[in-house]
């Protein structure tokens, strides 16, 4: 359960920022700016005896989508800011801390034949999580 | 005949079976004593005494395990320092128990920690990297 608790705590933390958040997909018609994130990998520390030690290294790729480049970077900055210090989620019994960040920017055009091009800042976060 | 795996062993660390252990190693060395006599045509050796030592990697914990370890590593007076002792027992996946079998007994090894390292480098789980030696 601790792994799923970790994912709930992660969503709660990311969604605590200023901008709307979606996991994995962005539906047509969703307004911008918004954050679309995906957990790309979780490394789970295991005990010698076998099983989950309750410590996770989580890689998250978050696309910060906006109409302008500056706003996309503002969304990315807001996302990084929610990870200030150690986040303690007492409901899920999880602590999260950000241990690494990198970002790239690009332009995307929705393939619907009518939307304008969008700016996307893709932020890759390395987050350490542990059971309390 | 089943093989014994190199995982899934159980460490009892100073009486605690629920210690969060990541890995364990144990090695034995025996001195070889030369007992050659002047009339011998070749060198002869006899088994000497055994030294048992190893390493253990523990996840750092906010439990009595870490408190016990810290008390061992950072004694508060000289008497505690020279009498520092922890105990270990290891049972491998094949059910074989490694403990002190000398003198007809079967008790946990009394050990001392000869080196201990941890770091807070922000990159992962906190661990103790310990080297131990049987007393």
mmCIF file of C-alpha atoms in Angstrom:
data_model
loop_
_atom_site.group_PDB
_atom_site.id
_atom_site.type_symbol
_atom_site.label_atom_id
_atom_site.label_comp_id
_atom_site.label_asym_id
_atom_site.label_seq_id
_atom_site.Cartn_x
_atom_site.Cartn_y
_atom_site.Cartn_z
ATOM 1 C CA UNK A 1 0.000 0.000 0.000
ATOM 2 C CA UNK A 2 2.877 2.361 0.686
ATOM 3 C CA UNK A 3 3.646 2.697 -3.005
ATOM 4 C CA UNK A 4 0.096 3.720 -3.852
ATOM 5 C CA UNK A 5 0.071 6.034 -0.832
ATOM 6 C CA UNK A 6 3.222 7.583 -2.245
ATOM 7 C CA UNK A 7 1.493 8.197 -5.579
ATOM 8 C CA UNK A 8 -1.512 9.768 -3.845
ATOM 9 C CA UNK A 9 0.746 12.039 -1.839
ATOM 10 C CA UNK A 10 2.602 12.968 -5.014
ATOM 11 C CA UNK A 11 -0.625 13.945 -6.766
ATOM 12 C CA UNK A 12 -1.782 15.941 -3.757
ATOM 13 C CA UNK A 13 1.491 17.823 -3.657
ATOM 14 C CA UNK A 14 1.651 18.575 -7.387
ATOM 15 C CA UNK A 15 -2.014 19.613 -7.397
ATOM 16 C CA UNK A 16 -1.402 21.987 -4.493
ATOM 17 C CA UNK A 17 0.132 24.512 -6.870
ATOM 18 C CA UNK A 18 -1.635 27.269 -8.732
ATOM 19 C CA UNK A 19 -2.407 25.471 -11.987
ATOM 20 C CA UNK A 20 -4.726 22.596 -12.938
ATOM 21 C CA UNK A 21 -3.103 19.172 -12.988
ATOM 22 C CA UNK A 22 -3.814 16.061 -14.996
ATOM 23 C CA UNK A 23 -2.119 12.675 -14.874
ATOM 24 C CA UNK A 24 -1.022 11.083 -18.099
ATOM 25 C CA UNK A 25 -3.230 12.819 -20.611
ATOM 26 C CA UNK A 26 -4.711 16.120 -21.624
ATOM 27 C CA UNK A 27 -8.125 16.015 -23.175
ATOM 28 C CA UNK A 28 -9.118 18.111 -26.131
ATOM 29 C CA UNK A 29 -10.592 21.353 -24.973
ATOM 30 C CA UNK A 30 -8.749 21.429 -21.641
ATOM 31 C CA UNK A 31 -7.802 24.992 -20.921
ATOM 32 C CA UNK A 32 -4.254 26.202 -20.537
ATOM 33 C CA UNK A 33 -2.114 26.743 -18.603
ATOM 34 C CA UNK A 34 -2.009 23.306 -17.049
ATOM 35 C CA UNK A 35 0.346 20.582 -15.915
ATOM 36 C CA UNK A 36 0.245 17.082 -17.345
ATOM 37 C CA UNK A 37 2.522 14.719 -15.498
ATOM 38 C CA UNK A 38 3.455 11.094 -15.744
ATOM 39 C CA UNK A 39 5.440 8.895 -13.411
ATOM 40 C CA UNK A 40 8.027 7.519 -15.776
ATOM 41 C CA UNK A 41 9.828 5.280 -13.297
ATOM 42 C CA UNK A 42 9.848 4.252 -9.655
ATOM 43 C CA UNK A 43 12.831 2.526 -8.097
ATOM 44 C CA UNK A 44 11.899 0.687 -4.922
ATOM 45 C CA UNK A 45 14.510 -0.104 -2.303
ATOM 46 C CA UNK A 46 14.137 -3.673 -1.131
ATOM 47 C CA UNK A 47 15.155 -5.507 2.002
ATOM 48 C CA UNK A 48 17.562 -8.442 2.067
ATOM 49 C CA UNK A 49 14.777 -10.618 3.421
ATOM 50 C CA UNK A 50 12.670 -9.544 0.450
ATOM 51 C CA UNK A 51 10.034 -6.900 -0.071
ATOM 52 C CA UNK A 52 9.510 -3.197 -0.087
ATOM 53 C CA UNK A 53 11.725 -1.235 2.298
ATOM 54 C CA UNK A 54 9.416 1.762 2.097
ATOM 55 C CA UNK A 55 11.768 4.054 0.200
ATOM 56 C CA UNK A 56 11.141 5.139 -3.380
ATOM 57 C CA UNK A 57 13.010 7.059 -6.029
ATOM 58 C CA UNK A 58 10.380 8.476 -8.369
ATOM 59 C CA UNK A 59 11.008 9.983 -11.783
ATOM 60 C CA UNK A 60 8.253 12.304 -12.941
ATOM 61 C CA UNK A 61 7.971 14.043 -16.290
ATOM 62 C CA UNK A 62 5.639 17.028 -16.113
ATOM 63 C CA UNK A 63 4.613 18.975 -19.193
ATOM 64 C CA UNK A 64 3.783 22.563 -18.300
ATOM 65 C CA UNK A 65 1.541 23.727 -21.134
ATOM 66 C CA UNK A 66 0.745 27.383 -21.776
ATOM 67 C CA UNK A 67 0.011 29.795 -24.592
ATOM 68 C CA UNK A 68 3.246 31.711 -24.158
ATOM 69 C CA UNK A 69 6.781 30.726 -23.400
ATOM 70 C CA UNK A 70 6.975 32.952 -20.346
ATOM 71 C CA UNK A 71 3.794 31.531 -18.847
ATOM 72 C CA UNK A 72 4.980 27.975 -19.484
ATOM 73 C CA UNK A 73 8.137 28.727 -17.515
ATOM 74 C CA UNK A 74 6.045 30.340 -14.789
ATOM 75 C CA UNK A 75 4.001 27.149 -14.521
ATOM 76 C CA UNK A 76 7.214 25.113 -14.373
ATOM 77 C CA UNK A 77 8.603 27.371 -11.687
ATOM 78 C CA UNK A 78 5.387 27.047 -9.687
ATOM 79 C CA UNK A 79 5.603 23.283 -9.985
ATOM 80 C CA UNK A 80 9.160 23.203 -8.674
ATOM 81 C CA UNK A 81 8.221 25.590 -5.852
ATOM 82 C CA UNK A 82 5.618 23.207 -4.418
ATOM 83 C CA UNK A 83 8.499 20.870 -3.603
ATOM 84 C CA UNK A 84 10.132 23.338 -1.237
ATOM 85 C CA UNK A 85 11.606 21.429 1.729
ATOM 86 C CA UNK A 86 10.324 18.070 2.908
ATOM 87 C CA UNK A 87 6.630 17.507 2.180
ATOM 88 C CA UNK A 88 4.892 15.531 4.901
ATOM 89 C CA UNK A 89 1.580 13.867 4.085
ATOM 90 C CA UNK A 90 0.205 12.574 7.373
ATOM 91 C CA UNK A 91 -2.932 11.239 5.700
ATOM 92 C CA UNK A 92 -0.901 8.916 3.500
ATOM 93 C CA UNK A 93 2.024 8.507 5.957
ATOM 94 C CA UNK A 94 4.477 9.582 3.292
ATOM 95 C CA UNK A 95 7.315 12.093 3.082
ATOM 96 C CA UNK A 96 8.473 13.458 -0.263
ATOM 97 C CA UNK A 97 11.515 15.501 -1.155
ATOM 98 C CA UNK A 98 12.764 16.791 -4.470
ATOM 99 C CA UNK A 99 16.330 15.718 -5.213
ATOM 100 C CA UNK A 100 16.816 16.649 -8.860
ATOM 101 C CA UNK A 101 15.276 18.722 -11.638
ATOM 102 C CA UNK A 102 15.901 19.364 -15.287
ATOM 103 C CA UNK A 103 13.792 21.068 -17.895
ATOM 104 C CA UNK A 104 13.473 21.452 -21.637
ATOM 105 C CA UNK A 105 11.187 23.656 -23.711
ATOM 106 C CA UNK A 106 9.432 23.024 -27.009
ATOM 107 C CA UNK A 107 6.502 24.113 -29.137
ATOM 108 C CA UNK A 108 3.605 21.767 -29.899
ATOM 109 C CA UNK A 109 0.600 22.145 -32.120
ATOM 110 C CA UNK A 110 -2.506 20.139 -31.193
ATOM 111 C CA UNK A 111 -3.473 17.917 -34.089
ATOM 112 C CA UNK A 112 -7.080 19.078 -34.247
ATOM 113 C CA UNK A 113 -6.793 21.445 -37.178
ATOM 114 C CA UNK A 114 -8.016 24.422 -35.226
ATOM 115 C CA UNK A 115 -5.956 25.026 -32.073
ATOM 116 C CA UNK A 116 -2.981 27.341 -31.957
ATOM 117 C CA UNK A 117 0.541 26.268 -31.194
ATOM 118 C CA UNK A 118 1.385 25.910 -27.523
ATOM 119 C CA UNK A 119 4.550 26.267 -25.538
ATOM 120 C CA UNK A 120 5.508 23.326 -23.394
ATOM 121 C CA UNK A 121 8.165 23.245 -20.704
ATOM 122 C CA UNK A 122 8.876 19.641 -19.870
ATOM 123 C CA UNK A 123 10.205 19.289 -16.338
ATOM 124 C CA UNK A 124 11.787 16.048 -15.199
ATOM 125 C CA UNK A 125 11.701 15.695 -11.438
ATOM 126 C CA UNK A 126 13.528 13.165 -9.315
ATOM 127 C CA UNK A 127 11.628 12.751 -6.080
ATOM 128 C CA UNK A 128 12.528 10.667 -3.069
ATOM 129 C CA UNK A 129 9.648 9.236 -1.095
ATOM 130 C CA UNK A 130 9.530 7.289 2.125
ATOM 131 C CA UNK A 131 7.059 5.870 4.559
ATOM 132 C CA UNK A 132 6.698 7.856 7.734
ATOM 133 C CA UNK B 1 19.181 -31.027 -3.743
ATOM 134 C CA UNK B 2 18.217 -27.388 -3.677
ATOM 135 C CA UNK B 3 20.633 -24.532 -3.914
ATOM 136 C CA UNK B 4 20.779 -21.935 -1.195
ATOM 137 C CA UNK B 5 19.997 -18.531 -2.610
ATOM 138 C CA UNK B 6 22.030 -15.414 -1.984
ATOM 139 C CA UNK B 7 19.013 -13.443 -0.872
ATOM 140 C CA UNK B 8 16.207 -13.750 1.603
ATOM 141 C CA UNK B 9 18.411 -14.375 4.631
ATOM 142 C CA UNK B 10 17.316 -13.172 8.021
ATOM 143 C CA UNK B 11 19.567 -11.087 10.242
ATOM 144 C CA UNK B 12 18.948 -10.766 13.947
ATOM 145 C CA UNK B 13 20.700 -7.608 14.998
ATOM 146 C CA UNK B 14 21.151 -7.204 18.742
ATOM 147 C CA UNK B 15 17.989 -9.146 19.361
ATOM 148 C CA UNK B 16 15.876 -7.386 16.723
ATOM 149 C CA UNK B 17 14.510 -9.608 13.975
ATOM 150 C CA UNK B 18 12.698 -6.836 12.157
ATOM 151 C CA UNK B 19 15.876 -4.917 11.376
ATOM 152 C CA UNK B 20 15.697 -3.361 7.922
ATOM 153 C CA UNK B 21 18.755 -4.971 6.399
ATOM 154 C CA UNK B 22 19.752 -4.551 2.760
ATOM 155 C CA UNK B 23 22.744 -6.878 2.588
ATOM 156 C CA UNK B 24 24.971 -9.018 4.745
ATOM 157 C CA UNK B 25 28.344 -10.649 4.251
ATOM 158 C CA UNK B 26 30.359 -12.883 6.520
ATOM 159 C CA UNK B 27 33.866 -14.242 6.151
ATOM 160 C CA UNK B 28 36.130 -16.470 8.140
ATOM 161 C CA UNK B 29 39.890 -16.574 8.129
ATOM 162 C CA UNK B 30 42.030 -19.135 9.853
ATOM 163 C CA UNK B 31 45.649 -18.676 10.748
ATOM 164 C CA UNK B 32 48.005 -21.343 9.474
ATOM 165 C CA UNK B 33 50.645 -22.099 12.101
ATOM 166 C CA UNK B 34 53.939 -23.623 11.066
ATOM 167 C CA UNK B 35 54.736 -26.659 13.209
ATOM 168 C CA UNK B 36 57.663 -28.039 11.242
ATOM 169 C CA UNK B 37 60.141 -30.057 13.311
ATOM 170 C CA UNK B 38 63.847 -30.112 12.617
ATOM 171 C CA UNK B 39 63.612 -33.713 11.400
ATOM 172 C CA UNK B 40 60.747 -33.067 8.978
ATOM 173 C CA UNK B 41 61.534 -33.246 5.291
ATOM 174 C CA UNK B 42 58.759 -30.773 4.419
ATOM 175 C CA UNK B 43 57.094 -27.882 6.119
ATOM 176 C CA UNK B 44 54.099 -28.716 8.224
ATOM 177 C CA UNK B 45 51.213 -26.541 9.298
ATOM 178 C CA UNK B 46 48.467 -26.722 11.854
ATOM 179 C CA UNK B 47 45.204 -24.853 11.971
ATOM 180 C CA UNK B 48 45.308 -21.736 14.064
ATOM 181 C CA UNK B 49 42.540 -19.589 15.403
ATOM 182 C CA UNK B 50 39.621 -18.309 13.443
ATOM 183 C CA UNK B 51 38.686 -14.696 12.822
ATOM 184 C CA UNK B 52 35.089 -14.051 11.853
ATOM 185 C CA UNK B 53 34.117 -10.742 10.357
ATOM 186 C CA UNK B 54 31.854 -9.229 7.743
ATOM 187 C CA UNK B 55 29.803 -6.339 6.569
ATOM 188 C CA UNK B 56 26.200 -5.362 6.898
ATOM 189 C CA UNK B 57 24.201 -2.644 5.211
ATOM 190 C CA UNK B 58 21.246 -1.428 7.208
ATOM 191 C CA UNK B 59 18.620 1.076 6.223
ATOM 192 C CA UNK B 60 18.816 3.883 8.750
ATOM 193 C CA UNK B 61 15.769 3.743 10.955
ATOM 194 C CA UNK B 62 14.137 5.819 13.635
ATOM 195 C CA UNK B 63 13.844 2.762 15.851
ATOM 196 C CA UNK B 64 15.697 1.132 18.691
ATOM 197 C CA UNK B 65 17.978 -0.557 16.159
ATOM 198 C CA UNK B 66 19.599 2.723 15.230
ATOM 199 C CA UNK B 67 19.622 3.857 18.845
ATOM 200 C CA UNK B 68 21.452 0.672 19.822
ATOM 201 C CA UNK B 69 23.891 1.136 16.986
ATOM 202 C CA UNK B 70 24.549 4.776 17.814
ATOM 203 C CA UNK B 71 25.106 3.932 21.484
ATOM 204 C CA UNK B 72 27.694 1.384 20.322
ATOM 205 C CA UNK B 73 29.403 3.777 17.926
ATOM 206 C CA UNK B 74 29.312 6.860 20.107
ATOM 207 C CA UNK B 75 29.821 5.707 23.710
ATOM 208 C CA UNK B 76 29.391 8.295 26.410
ATOM 209 C CA UNK B 77 32.172 7.080 28.646
ATOM 210 C CA UNK B 78 35.266 4.890 28.596
ATOM 211 C CA UNK B 79 33.606 1.888 30.247
ATOM 212 C CA UNK B 80 30.877 1.836 27.623
ATOM 213 C CA UNK B 81 33.521 2.188 24.942
ATOM 214 C CA UNK B 82 35.709 -0.759 25.966
ATOM 215 C CA UNK B 83 32.708 -2.964 26.714
ATOM 216 C CA UNK B 84 30.944 -2.148 23.464
ATOM 217 C CA UNK B 85 29.203 -5.226 22.150
ATOM 218 C CA UNK B 86 26.401 -5.976 19.733
ATOM 219 C CA UNK B 87 25.057 -9.365 18.736
ATOM 220 C CA UNK B 88 24.428 -10.932 15.338
ATOM 221 C CA UNK B 89 22.829 -14.094 14.063
ATOM 222 C CA UNK B 90 22.240 -14.862 10.417
ATOM 223 C CA UNK B 91 19.945 -17.523 8.977
ATOM 224 C CA UNK B 92 20.305 -18.082 5.259
ATOM 225 C CA UNK B 93 17.552 -18.999 2.820
ATOM 226 C CA UNK B 94 18.399 -22.646 3.287
ATOM 227 C CA UNK B 95 17.678 -22.376 6.979
ATOM 228 C CA UNK B 96 21.324 -22.672 8.012
ATOM 229 C CA UNK B 97 22.057 -20.635 11.118
ATOM 230 C CA UNK B 98 25.357 -18.813 11.501
ATOM 231 C CA UNK B 99 26.083 -18.001 15.116
ATOM 232 C CA UNK B 100 28.591 -18.812 17.830
ATOM 233 C CA UNK B 101 28.780 -22.590 18.143
ATOM 234 C CA UNK B 102 31.928 -22.769 20.248
ATOM 235 C CA UNK B 103 32.031 -24.212 23.756
ATOM 236 C CA UNK B 104 29.004 -26.342 23.016
ATOM 237 C CA UNK B 105 26.807 -23.315 22.761
ATOM 238 C CA UNK B 106 24.600 -21.860 20.082
ATOM 239 C CA UNK B 107 24.277 -18.185 20.799
ATOM 240 C CA UNK B 108 24.428 -15.038 18.748
ATOM 241 C CA UNK B 109 27.892 -13.754 17.907
ATOM 242 C CA UNK B 110 29.125 -10.968 20.132
ATOM 243 C CA UNK B 111 30.481 -8.421 17.708
ATOM 244 C CA UNK B 112 31.949 -4.973 17.552
ATOM 245 C CA UNK B 113 31.553 -2.509 14.726
ATOM 246 C CA UNK B 114 34.963 -1.726 13.283
ATOM 247 C CA UNK B 115 33.817 0.835 10.757
ATOM 248 C CA UNK B 116 30.571 2.635 10.073
ATOM 249 C CA UNK B 117 29.648 5.020 7.314
ATOM 250 C CA UNK B 118 26.551 6.879 6.338
ATOM 251 C CA UNK B 119 26.029 9.905 4.184
ATOM 252 C CA UNK B 120 23.291 12.383 3.474
ATOM 253 C CA UNK B 121 23.919 13.136 -0.173
ATOM 254 C CA UNK B 122 20.288 13.635 -1.135
ATOM 255 C CA UNK B 123 20.312 10.791 -3.609
ATOM 256 C CA UNK B 124 18.504 7.920 -1.963
ATOM 257 C CA UNK B 125 17.683 5.891 1.092
ATOM 258 C CA UNK B 126 19.821 6.448 4.158
ATOM 259 C CA UNK B 127 21.956 3.445 4.959
ATOM 260 C CA UNK B 128 24.598 2.387 7.428
ATOM 261 C CA UNK B 129 27.572 0.654 5.825
ATOM 262 C CA UNK B 130 29.021 -1.357 8.696
ATOM 263 C CA UNK B 131 31.995 -3.644 9.105
ATOM 264 C CA UNK B 132 31.863 -6.022 12.039
ATOM 265 C CA UNK B 133 34.154 -8.459 13.757
ATOM 266 C CA UNK B 134 33.295 -11.228 16.180
ATOM 267 C CA UNK B 135 34.700 -10.795 19.684
#
